[in-house]
Amino acid sequence: MPISAKISQLNEDVAAAPVTTVGDSGTIALDQPKKVLLSLSPDDVQELQRDGNDLLLRTTDGQVIRIENFYGTDPAITSQLYLTGDDQELIWANLGPSSGDGIVLADYLPQGEFGVFEPAAIASEGTGGAFVTPLGWAAIGGGALAAGALAAGGGGGGGGGSDDDDAAPPR
């Protein structure tokens, strides 16, 4: 399965980063600690392992992704790994302490942000590379809300002065 990635600085929103494809080598090279988002769900991850300063991620279908320099040279500042849920929700893989090589445990914490890989999925469906950005989706959604408000807003005037308790809601 092809795996997409988004990589950002630690102080930036990783979901807004540009999409790249993890190459055949399965290697992502970092020059400093960064946020790394992969188009994998926690259910796709079989094992996480530290190998020197690298993080190895083994998938349930046998792929190995090596994130070079994930741990960097300063143990106080490390990269952050994010995955996606089935509903395209951003999930932080909170990696446990790792003082040396070996298996790394992770707690998967949903971040409440959705649609983190939707533009890439749309672009890969034969659209010639065209896709709608999250801001574009917001504009489309806002236009639909405005149209709905106009359609619903054309109500009639007020009713008579009846205090009838059996009155039906206005249509």
Short mmCIF file of C-alpha atoms in Angstrom, two decimals:
data_model
loop_
_atom_site.label_atom_id
_atom_site.label_comp_id
_atom_site.label_asym_id
_atom_site.label_seq_id
_atom_site.Cartn_x
_atom_site.Cartn_y
_atom_site.Cartn_z
CA MET A 1 0.00 0.00 0.00
CA PRO A 2 1.42 3.42 -0.87
CA ILE A 3 2.05 5.56 2.19
CA SER A 4 1.82 9.34 2.18
CA ALA A 5 3.54 11.62 4.66
CA LYS A 6 3.35 15.21 5.82
CA ILE A 7 6.35 16.74 7.60
CA SER A 8 6.40 20.06 9.43
CA GLN A 9 8.43 22.01 11.96
CA LEU A 10 7.56 21.27 15.59
CA ASN A 11 5.81 24.66 15.95
CA GLU A 12 3.66 24.23 12.79
CA ASP A 13 0.41 22.40 12.03
CA VAL A 14 1.44 19.09 10.50
CA ALA A 15 -2.00 18.58 8.90
CA ALA A 16 -1.42 21.73 6.80
CA ALA A 17 1.97 20.55 5.49
CA PRO A 18 2.31 19.46 1.85
CA VAL A 19 1.83 15.78 1.04
CA THR A 20 4.78 13.65 -0.03
CA THR A 21 4.96 9.97 -0.85
CA VAL A 22 7.20 7.63 1.10
CA GLY A 23 9.52 6.20 -1.56
CA ASP A 24 10.33 2.57 -2.29
CA SER A 25 13.21 2.67 0.20
CA GLY A 26 10.71 3.40 2.99
CA THR A 27 13.01 6.09 4.39
CA ILE A 28 12.08 9.54 5.62
CA ALA A 29 15.17 11.64 6.40
CA LEU A 30 14.91 14.41 8.99
CA ASP A 31 17.61 17.03 9.50
CA GLN A 32 16.20 18.12 12.86
CA PRO A 33 13.27 17.14 15.11
CA LYS A 34 9.98 17.57 13.25
CA LYS A 35 6.35 16.46 13.21
CA VAL A 36 5.77 13.47 10.93
CA LEU A 37 2.25 12.46 9.85
CA LEU A 38 1.77 9.16 8.05
CA SER A 39 -1.32 7.95 6.17
CA LEU A 40 -1.53 4.92 8.46
CA SER A 41 -3.96 4.15 11.25
CA PRO A 42 -2.77 2.77 14.59
CA ASP A 43 -4.31 -0.56 13.48
CA ASP A 44 -1.80 -0.62 10.57
CA VAL A 45 1.17 -0.45 12.96
CA GLN A 46 2.58 -3.77 14.09
CA GLU A 47 5.63 -2.43 15.92
CA LEU A 48 7.63 0.69 16.66
CA GLN A 49 11.33 0.30 17.34
CA ARG A 50 14.22 2.64 18.11
CA ASP A 51 17.42 1.96 16.18
CA GLY A 52 20.05 4.52 17.20
CA ASN A 53 18.49 7.92 16.43
CA ASP A 54 16.07 6.36 13.92
CA LEU A 55 12.49 5.20 14.46
CA LEU A 56 11.43 2.05 12.62
CA LEU A 57 7.73 1.52 12.00
CA ARG A 58 6.67 -1.97 10.88
CA THR A 59 3.22 -2.24 9.35
CA THR A 60 0.89 -5.22 9.60
CA ASP A 61 1.42 -5.90 5.87
CA GLY A 62 5.21 -6.16 6.29
CA GLN A 63 6.41 -2.72 5.19
CA VAL A 64 9.15 -0.99 7.17
CA ILE A 65 9.38 2.79 7.36
CA ARG A 66 12.60 4.24 8.74
CA ILE A 67 12.43 7.81 10.01
CA GLU A 68 16.08 8.85 10.13
CA ASN A 69 17.18 11.17 12.95
CA PHE A 70 13.73 10.96 14.59
CA TYR A 71 15.35 11.18 18.02
CA GLY A 72 18.03 13.69 17.03
CA THR A 73 21.01 14.54 19.20
CA ASP A 74 19.21 16.36 22.04
CA PRO A 75 17.21 13.90 24.17
CA ALA A 76 15.02 16.77 25.44
CA ILE A 77 13.72 17.56 21.93
CA THR A 78 12.48 14.71 19.77
CA SER A 79 10.29 14.46 16.73
CA GLN A 80 6.57 13.74 17.03
CA LEU A 81 4.75 10.95 15.17
CA TYR A 82 1.14 11.34 14.01
CA LEU A 83 -1.13 8.80 12.32
CA THR A 84 -4.66 8.96 10.93
CA GLY A 85 -7.82 7.23 12.07
CA ASP A 86 -10.32 5.51 9.81
CA ASP A 87 -12.31 8.76 9.66
CA GLN A 88 -9.16 10.77 8.71
CA GLU A 89 -8.76 12.02 12.28
CA LEU A 90 -5.32 13.20 13.35
CA ILE A 91 -3.91 10.85 16.03
CA TRP A 92 -0.76 11.60 18.03
CA ALA A 93 1.41 8.58 18.75
CA ASN A 94 2.70 9.57 22.17
CA LEU A 95 5.89 7.52 22.30
CA GLY A 96 7.03 6.30 25.68
CA PRO A 97 10.51 7.02 26.96
CA SER A 98 13.23 5.27 25.01
CA SER A 99 16.72 5.45 26.43
CA GLY A 100 18.19 2.93 24.02
CA ASP A 101 17.53 0.66 21.07
CA GLY A 102 14.49 -1.60 21.18
CA ILE A 103 10.71 -1.69 21.13
CA VAL A 104 8.94 1.64 21.71
CA LEU A 105 5.46 1.74 23.21
CA ALA A 106 2.93 4.32 22.06
CA ASP A 107 -0.33 5.72 23.39
CA TYR A 108 -2.54 6.81 20.50
CA LEU A 109 -4.32 10.07 21.34
CA PRO A 110 -6.99 11.51 18.99
CA GLN A 111 -6.47 15.23 18.37
CA GLY A 112 -10.00 16.15 17.20
CA GLU A 113 -8.81 17.37 13.78
CA PHE A 114 -10.34 15.65 10.75
CA GLY A 115 -9.61 15.40 7.02
CA VAL A 116 -5.82 15.40 7.36
CA PHE A 117 -5.22 13.48 4.11
CA GLU A 118 -8.42 14.17 2.10
CA PRO A 119 -6.80 16.51 -0.47
CA ALA A 120 -4.21 13.83 -1.32
CA ALA A 121 -6.93 11.21 -1.75
CA ILE A 122 -8.89 13.48 -4.07
CA ALA A 123 -5.78 14.26 -6.13
CA SER A 124 -4.99 10.58 -6.54
CA GLU A 125 -8.39 9.74 -7.99
CA GLY A 126 -7.59 10.80 -11.55
CA THR A 127 -8.25 14.50 -11.22
CA GLY A 128 -5.03 15.42 -12.94
CA GLY A 129 -3.51 16.61 -9.67
CA ALA A 130 -6.24 19.15 -8.94
CA PHE A 131 -7.66 19.13 -5.46
CA VAL A 132 -9.60 21.28 -3.05
CA THR A 133 -7.65 22.65 -0.11
CA PRO A 134 -9.15 22.70 3.41
CA LEU A 135 -9.78 26.43 2.97
CA GLY A 136 -11.60 25.64 -0.28
CA TRP A 137 -13.77 23.07 1.50
CA ALA A 138 -14.58 25.71 4.13
CA ALA A 139 -15.63 28.17 1.40
CA ILE A 140 -17.78 25.53 -0.28
CA GLY A 141 -19.39 24.64 3.05
CA GLY A 142 -19.99 28.33 3.83
CA GLY A 143 -21.68 28.81 0.45
CA ALA A 144 -23.93 25.83 1.08
CA LEU A 145 -24.88 27.21 4.50
CA ALA A 146 -25.72 30.60 2.99
CA ALA A 147 -27.89 28.99 0.32
CA GLY A 148 -29.67 26.94 2.97
CA ALA A 149 -30.28 30.02 5.09
CA LEU A 150 -31.78 31.90 2.14
CA ALA A 151 -34.09 28.99 1.35
CA ALA A 152 -35.21 28.63 4.95
CA GLY A 153 -35.47 32.37 5.58
CA GLY A 154 -38.43 33.04 3.28
CA GLY A 155 -41.02 32.49 5.98
CA GLY A 156 -44.40 34.12 6.30
CA GLY A 157 -45.49 36.89 8.62
CA GLY A 158 -46.65 36.62 12.19
CA GLY A 159 -49.81 34.84 13.20
CA GLY A 160 -52.96 36.08 14.82
CA GLY A 161 -53.35 36.74 18.49
CA SER A 162 -54.61 33.25 19.36
CA ASP A 163 -53.38 31.60 22.55
CA ASP A 164 -54.31 28.16 21.23
CA ASP A 165 -52.08 25.53 22.94
CA ASP A 166 -52.64 23.06 20.07
CA ALA A 167 -50.93 25.28 17.52
CA ALA A 168 -48.64 23.45 15.06
CA PRO A 169 -45.11 24.74 14.42
CA PRO A 170 -44.79 27.04 11.40
CA ARG A 171 -43.99 25.37 8.08
#
